[in-house]
């Protein structure tokens, strides 16, 4: 009977030590370089832009009107896309990717203007 208890007792005593020795789990918002090192400037800018976008989208969704919430959320989403594209243009080198980033900026800016005009129209109509 003592042999049955020994592995169980050893596990019980070693578990806290193993937990202390294990590396901490990565944070959900942690940004690391390709090889686990410090994040690059581009990664940090992408992460900051994404955080701002998510915060602004969350604020938009506090509207009780689903149409307004959608439009406000999409404005925040498009602004996030523009921030990402600007980061790509700042740090990226690939000509094709740069061309796509420029196209994203151009298209998203037009749509943001349209969406803001829609919001202004709704506000002027008391909605």
Coordinates of N, CA, C and O in Angstrom, one line a residue:
X1 N 0.8 -1.2 0.0 CA 0.0 0.0 0.0 C 0.9 1.3 0.0 O 0.5 2.3 -0.6
X2 N 2.0 1.2 0.6 CA 2.9 2.4 0.7 C 3.4 2.7 -0.7 O 3.7 3.8 -1.0
X3 N 3.6 1.7 -1.6 CA 4.0 1.9 -3.0 C 3.0 2.7 -3.8 O 3.3 3.4 -4.6
X4 N 1.7 2.5 -3.5 CA 0.7 3.2 -4.2 C 0.6 4.6 -3.8 O 0.4 5.5 -4.7
X5 N 0.9 4.9 -2.6 CA 0.9 6.3 -2.1 C 2.1 7.1 -2.5 O 2.0 8.3 -2.7
X6 N 3.2 6.5 -2.7 CA 4.4 7.2 -3.0 C 4.4 8.0 -4.3 O 4.7 9.2 -4.2
X7 N 4.0 7.5 -5.4 CA 3.9 8.3 -6.6 C 2.9 9.5 -6.4 O 3.1 10.6 -6.9
X8 N 1.8 9.2 -5.8 CA 0.8 10.2 -5.6 C 1.3 11.3 -4.7 O 1.1 12.5 -5.0
X9 N 2.0 10.9 -3.6 CA 2.6 11.9 -2.7 C 3.7 12.7 -3.3 O 3.7 13.9 -3.2
X10 N 4.5 12.1 -4.1 CA 5.5 12.8 -4.8 C 5.0 13.8 -5.8 O 5.4 14.9 -5.9
X11 N 3.9 13.4 -6.5 CA 3.3 14.4 -7.4 C 2.7 15.5 -6.7 O 2.8 16.7 -7.1
X12 N 2.1 15.3 -5.6 CA 1.5 16.3 -4.8 C 2.5 17.3 -4.3 O 2.3 18.5 -4.3
X13 N 3.6 16.8 -3.9 CA 4.7 17.7 -3.3 C 5.5 18.4 -4.4 O 5.9 19.5 -4.2
X14 N 5.6 17.8 -5.6 CA 6.3 18.4 -6.7 C 5.5 19.4 -7.6 O 6.1 20.3 -8.2
X15 N 4.2 19.2 -7.6 CA 3.4 20.1 -8.5 C 3.6 21.6 -8.2 O 3.8 22.3 -9.2
X16 N 3.6 22.1 -7.0 CA 3.8 23.5 -6.8 C 5.2 23.9 -7.3 O 5.3 25.0 -7.8
X17 N 6.2 23.1 -7.1 CA 7.5 23.5 -7.6 C 7.6 23.5 -9.1 O 8.2 24.4 -9.6
X18 N 6.9 22.6 -9.7 CA 6.9 22.6 -11.2 C 6.2 23.8 -11.7 O 6.6 24.4 -12.7
X19 N 5.1 24.2 -11.1 CA 4.4 25.4 -11.5 C 5.2 26.6 -11.4 O 5.2 27.5 -12.2
X20 N 6.0 26.7 -10.3 CA 6.9 27.9 -10.2 C 8.0 27.9 -11.2 O 8.5 29.0 -11.6
X21 N 8.4 26.7 -11.6 CA 9.5 26.7 -12.6 C 9.1 26.9 -14.0 O 9.9 27.3 -14.8
X22 N 7.8 26.7 -14.3 CA 7.3 26.9 -15.6 C 7.3 28.4 -16.0 O 7.0 29.2 -15.2
X23 N 7.6 28.6 -17.3 CA 7.5 30.1 -17.7 C 6.1 30.5 -17.7 O 5.1 29.7 -17.9
X24 N 5.8 31.8 -17.5 CA 4.5 32.3 -17.5 C 3.8 32.2 -18.9 O 4.6 32.3 -19.9
X25 N 2.5 32.0 -18.9 CA 1.9 32.0 -20.3 C 1.9 33.3 -20.9 O 2.0 34.4 -20.2
X26 N 2.0 33.4 -22.3 CA 2.1 34.7 -22.9 C 0.8 35.4 -22.8 O -0.3 34.8 -22.7
X27 N 0.9 36.7 -22.7 CA -0.3 37.6 -22.6 C -1.0 37.6 -23.9 O -0.3 37.5 -25.0
X28 N -2.3 37.8 -23.9 CA -3.0 37.9 -25.1 C -2.7 39.1 -26.0 O -2.9 39.1 -27.2
X29 N -2.1 40.1 -25.4 CA -1.8 41.3 -26.1 C -0.3 41.5 -26.3 O 0.2 42.5 -26.8
X30 N 0.5 40.4 -26.0 CA 1.9 40.5 -26.1 C 2.3 40.5 -27.6 O 1.8 39.8 -28.4
X31 N 3.3 41.3 -27.9 CA 3.8 41.4 -29.2 C 5.3 41.1 -29.2 O 6.0 41.7 -28.4
X32 N 5.7 40.0 -29.9 CA 7.1 39.6 -29.9 C 7.6 39.6 -31.3 O 6.8 39.4 -32.2
X33 N 8.9 39.7 -31.5 CA 9.5 39.5 -32.8 C 9.4 38.1 -33.3 O 8.9 37.2 -32.6
X34 N 9.8 37.9 -34.5 CA 9.7 36.6 -35.1 C 10.3 35.5 -34.3 O 9.9 34.3 -34.3
X35 N 11.4 35.8 -33.6 CA 12.1 34.8 -32.8 C 11.9 35.0 -31.3 O 12.8 34.6 -30.5
X36 N 10.8 35.6 -30.9 CA 10.5 35.7 -29.5 C 11.2 36.9 -28.8 O 11.0 37.0 -27.6
X37 N 11.9 37.7 -29.5 CA 12.6 38.8 -28.9 C 11.6 40.0 -28.8 O 10.4 39.9 -28.9
X38 N 12.2 41.2 -28.7 CA 11.4 42.4 -28.5 C 10.7 42.7 -29.9 O 11.2 42.4 -30.9
X39 N 9.5 43.3 -29.8 CA 8.7 43.6 -30.9 C 9.5 44.7 -31.8 O 10.1 45.6 -31.2
X40 N 9.3 44.6 -33.1 CA 9.9 45.7 -33.9 C 9.0 46.9 -33.8 O 7.9 46.9 -33.3
X41 N 9.5 48.0 -34.4 CA 8.7 49.2 -34.4 C 7.4 49.1 -35.2 O 6.4 49.5 -34.8
X42 N 7.5 48.3 -36.3 CA 6.3 48.1 -37.1 C 5.3 47.3 -36.3 O 4.1 47.6 -36.3
X43 N 5.7 46.2 -35.6 CA 4.8 45.4 -34.8 C 4.1 46.3 -33.7 O 3.0 46.1 -33.5
X44 N 4.9 47.1 -33.1 CA 4.4 48.0 -32.1 C 3.3 48.9 -32.6 O 2.3 49.2 -32.0
X45 N 3.6 49.5 -33.8 CA 2.6 50.4 -34.4 C 1.4 49.7 -34.8 O 0.3 50.2 -34.7
X46 N 1.5 48.5 -35.4 CA 0.4 47.7 -35.8 C -0.5 47.4 -34.5 O -1.7 47.5 -34.5
X47 N 0.2 47.0 -33.5 CA -0.5 46.7 -32.2 C -1.3 47.9 -31.6 O -2.4 47.8 -31.2
X48 N -0.6 49.0 -31.7 CA -1.2 50.2 -31.1 C -2.4 50.6 -32.0 O -3.5 51.0 -31.4
X49 N -2.3 50.6 -33.3 CA -3.4 50.9 -34.2 C -4.6 49.9 -34.0 O -5.7 50.4 -34.0
X50 N -4.3 48.7 -33.8 CA -5.4 47.7 -33.6 C -6.1 48.0 -32.2 O -7.3 47.9 -32.2
X51 N -5.3 48.3 -31.2 CA -5.9 48.6 -29.9 C -6.8 49.8 -30.0 O -7.9 49.8 -29.5
X52 N -6.4 50.8 -30.7 CA -7.2 52.0 -30.9 C -8.5 51.7 -31.6 O -9.6 52.1 -31.3
X53 N -8.3 50.9 -32.7 CA -9.5 50.5 -33.5 C -10.5 49.8 -32.6 O -11.7 50.1 -32.7
X54 N -10.0 48.8 -31.9 CA -10.9 48.0 -31.1 C -11.6 48.8 -30.0 O -12.8 48.7 -29.8
X55 N -10.9 49.8 -29.4 CA -11.5 50.7 -28.4 C -12.6 51.5 -29.0 O -13.7 51.7 -28.5
X56 N -12.3 52.1 -30.2 CA -13.3 52.9 -30.9 C -14.5 52.1 -31.4 O -15.6 52.6 -31.4
X57 N -14.2 50.9 -31.8 CA -15.4 50.1 -32.2 C -16.3 49.7 -31.0 O -17.5 49.7 -31.2
X58 N -15.6 49.4 -29.9 CA -16.4 49.1 -28.7 C -17.3 50.3 -28.3 O -18.5 50.2 -27.9
X59 N -16.7 51.5 -28.4 CA -17.5 52.7 -28.1 C -18.7 52.9 -29.1 O -19.8 53.3 -28.7
X60 N -18.5 52.6 -30.3 CA -19.5 52.7 -31.3 C -20.7 51.8 -31.0 O -21.8 52.1 -31.2
X61 N -20.4 50.6 -30.5 CA -21.4 49.6 -30.3 C -22.2 49.9 -29.0 O -23.1 49.1 -28.6
X62 N -22.0 51.0 -28.4 CA -22.8 51.4 -27.2 C -24.1 52.1 -27.7 O -25.1 52.2 -26.9
X63 N -24.2 52.4 -29.0 CA -25.4 53.0 -29.5 C -26.5 52.0 -29.5 O -26.3 50.8 -29.9
X64 N -27.7 52.4 -29.1 CA -28.9 51.5 -29.1 C -29.4 51.3 -30.5 O -30.2 50.3 -30.7
X65 N -29.1 52.2 -31.4 CA -29.6 52.1 -32.8 C -28.6 51.2 -33.6 O -27.4 51.5 -33.7
X66 N -29.1 50.0 -34.1 CA -28.1 49.1 -34.8 C -27.5 49.7 -36.0 O -26.4 49.4 -36.4
X67 N -28.3 50.6 -36.7 CA -27.7 51.2 -37.9 C -26.6 52.2 -37.6 O -25.5 52.2 -38.2
X68 N -26.8 53.0 -36.6 CA -25.8 54.0 -36.1 C -24.6 53.2 -35.5 O -23.4 53.6 -35.9
X69 N -24.8 52.2 -34.8 CA -23.7 51.4 -34.2 C -22.9 50.8 -35.3 O -21.6 50.8 -35.3
X70 N -23.5 50.3 -36.4 CA -22.8 49.7 -37.5 C -21.9 50.7 -38.2 O -20.8 50.5 -38.4
X71 N -22.5 51.9 -38.5 CA -21.8 52.9 -39.2 C -20.6 53.4 -38.4 O -19.5 53.6 -38.9
X72 N -20.9 53.7 -37.1 CA -19.8 54.2 -36.2 C -18.7 53.1 -36.1 O -17.5 53.4 -36.1
X73 N -19.1 51.9 -36.0 CA -18.1 50.8 -35.9 C -17.3 50.6 -37.1 O -16.1 50.4 -37.1
X74 N -18.0 50.8 -38.3 CA -17.2 50.7 -39.5 C -16.3 51.9 -39.7 O -15.2 51.7 -40.3
X75 N -16.7 53.0 -39.3 CA -15.7 54.2 -39.3 C -14.5 53.8 -38.5 O -13.3 54.0 -39.0
X76 N -14.6 53.3 -37.3 CA -13.5 52.9 -36.5 C -12.7 51.8 -37.2 O -11.4 51.9 -37.2
X77 N -13.4 50.9 -37.8 CA -12.7 49.8 -38.5 C -11.9 50.3 -39.7 O -10.7 49.9 -39.9
X78 N -12.5 51.2 -40.5 CA -11.8 51.8 -41.6 C -10.6 52.6 -41.2 O -9.5 52.6 -41.8
X79 N -10.8 53.4 -40.1 CA -9.6 54.2 -39.5 C -8.5 53.2 -39.1 O -7.3 53.6 -39.3
X80 N -8.9 52.1 -38.6 CA -7.8 51.1 -38.2 C -7.1 50.6 -39.4 O -5.9 50.4 -39.4
X81 N -7.9 50.3 -40.5 CA -7.3 49.9 -41.8 C -6.3 50.9 -42.3 O -5.2 50.6 -42.8
X82 N -6.7 52.2 -42.2 CA -5.8 53.2 -42.7 C -4.6 53.3 -41.9 O -3.5 53.5 -42.4
X83 N -4.7 53.2 -40.6 CA -3.5 53.2 -39.7 C -2.6 52.0 -40.0 O -1.3 52.2 -40.1
X84 N -3.1 50.8 -40.3 CA -2.3 49.7 -40.7 C -1.6 50.0 -42.0 O -0.4 49.7 -42.2
X85 N -2.3 50.5 -43.0 CA -1.8 50.8 -44.3 C -0.6 51.9 -44.1 O 0.4 51.7 -44.8
X86 N -0.8 52.8 -43.3 CA 0.2 53.8 -43.1 C 1.5 53.2 -42.5 O 2.6 53.6 -42.8
X87 N 1.3 52.3 -41.6 CA 2.4 51.6 -41.0 C 3.1 50.8 -42.0 O 4.4 50.8 -42.1
X88 N 2.4 50.1 -42.9 CA 3.0 49.4 -44.0 C 3.8 50.3 -44.8 O 5.0 50.0 -45.2
X89 N 3.3 51.4 -45.2 CA 4.0 52.4 -46.0 C 5.3 52.9 -45.3 O 6.3 53.2 -46.0
X90 N 5.2 53.0 -44.0 CA 6.4 53.5 -43.3 C 7.5 52.5 -43.2 O 8.7 52.8 -43.3
X91 N 7.1 51.2 -43.0 CA 8.1 50.2 -42.8 C 8.3 49.2 -43.9 O 9.3 48.5 -44.0
X92 N 7.2 49.0 -44.7 CA 7.3 48.0 -45.7 C 8.1 48.3 -46.9 O 8.4 49.5 -47.2
X93 N 8.6 47.3 -47.6 CA 9.5 47.5 -48.7 C 8.9 47.0 -50.0 O 9.4 47.4 -51.1
X94 N 8.0 46.1 -49.9 CA 7.5 45.4 -51.1 C 6.6 46.3 -51.9 O 5.6 46.9 -51.4
X95 N 6.9 46.5 -53.2 CA 6.2 47.5 -54.1 C 4.7 47.1 -54.2 O 3.8 48.0 -54.2
X96 N 4.4 45.8 -54.3 CA 3.0 45.4 -54.5 C 2.2 45.6 -53.2 O 1.1 46.1 -53.2
X97 N 2.8 45.3 -52.0 CA 2.2 45.6 -50.8 C 2.0 47.1 -50.5 O 0.9 47.5 -50.0
X98 N 2.9 47.9 -50.9 CA 2.8 49.3 -50.8 C 1.7 49.8 -51.7 O 0.9 50.7 -51.2
X99 N 1.5 49.3 -52.9 CA 0.5 49.7 -53.8 C -0.9 49.3 -53.1 O -1.9 50.1 -53.2
X100 N -1.0 48.2 -52.5 CA -2.2 47.8 -51.9 C -2.5 48.7 -50.7 O -3.7 49.1 -50.5
X101 N -1.5 49.0 -49.9 CA -1.7 49.9 -48.8 C -2.2 51.3 -49.2 O -3.1 51.9 -48.6
X102 N -1.7 51.8 -50.3 CA -2.1 53.1 -50.9 C -3.6 53.0 -51.3 O -4.4 53.9 -51.1
X103 N -3.9 51.9 -51.9 CA -5.3 51.7 -52.4 C -6.3 51.6 -51.2 O -7.4 52.1 -51.3
X104 N -5.9 50.9 -50.1 CA -6.7 50.8 -48.9 C -7.0 52.2 -48.4 O -8.1 52.6 -48.0
X105 N -5.9 53.0 -48.3 CA -6.1 54.4 -47.7 C -7.1 55.2 -48.6 O -8.0 55.8 -48.0
X106 N -6.9 55.1 -49.9 CA -7.8 55.9 -50.8 C -9.2 55.4 -50.7 O -10.1 56.3 -50.5
X107 N -9.4 54.2 -50.7 CA -10.8 53.6 -50.7 C -11.5 53.8 -49.3 O -12.7 54.3 -49.2
X108 N -10.7 53.6 -48.3 CA -11.3 53.7 -46.9 C -11.6 55.2 -46.6 O -12.6 55.4 -45.9
X109 N -10.8 56.1 -47.0 CA -11.1 57.5 -46.8 C -12.4 57.9 -47.4 O -13.2 58.7 -46.8
X110 N -12.6 57.5 -48.7 CA -13.9 57.8 -49.4 C -15.1 57.3 -48.6 O -16.1 58.0 -48.4
X111 N -15.0 56.0 -48.1 CA -16.1 55.4 -47.4 C -16.3 56.1 -46.1 O -17.5 56.2 -45.6
X112 N -15.3 56.5 -45.4 CA -15.4 57.2 -44.1 C -16.2 58.5 -44.3 O -17.1 58.8 -43.5
X113 N -15.9 59.2 -45.4 CA -16.6 60.5 -45.7 C -18.1 60.1 -45.9 O -19.0 60.8 -45.4
X114 N -18.4 59.1 -46.7 CA -19.8 58.7 -46.9 C -20.5 58.3 -45.6 O -21.6 58.7 -45.4
X115 N -19.8 57.6 -44.8 CA -20.4 57.2 -43.5 C -20.7 58.4 -42.6 O -21.7 58.4 -41.9
X116 N -19.7 59.3 -42.5 CA -19.9 60.5 -41.7 C -21.0 61.3 -42.2 O -21.8 61.9 -41.4
X117 N -21.2 61.4 -43.5 CA -22.3 62.2 -44.1 C -23.6 61.5 -43.7 O -24.6 62.2 -43.4
X118 N -23.7 60.2 -43.7 CA -24.9 59.4 -43.3 C -25.2 59.8 -41.8 O -26.3 60.0 -41.5
X119 N -24.2 59.7 -41.0 CA -24.4 60.1 -39.5 C -24.9 61.5 -39.4 O -25.8 61.7 -38.6
X120 N -24.3 62.4 -40.1 CA -24.8 63.8 -40.1 C -26.2 64.0 -40.5 O -27.0 64.7 -39.9
X121 N -26.6 63.2 -41.6 CA -28.0 63.3 -42.1 C -28.9 62.7 -41.0 O -30.0 63.3 -40.8
X122 N -28.5 61.6 -40.4 CA -29.4 61.0 -39.3 C -29.6 62.0 -38.1 O -30.7 62.2 -37.6
X123 N -28.5 62.7 -37.8 CA -28.5 63.6 -36.7 C -29.4 64.8 -37.0 O -30.2 65.3 -36.2
X124 N -29.4 65.3 -38.3 CA -30.2 66.4 -38.7 C -31.7 66.1 -38.7 O -32.5 66.9 -38.6
X125 N -31.9 64.8 -38.9 CA -33.3 64.3 -38.9 C -33.8 63.9 -37.5 O -34.9 63.3 -37.4
X126 N -33.0 64.1 -36.5 CA -33.3 63.8 -35.2 C -33.3 62.3 -34.8 O -34.0 61.8 -33.9
X127 N -32.5 61.6 -35.5 CA -32.4 60.1 -35.3 C -31.1 59.8 -34.6 O -30.1 60.4 -34.5

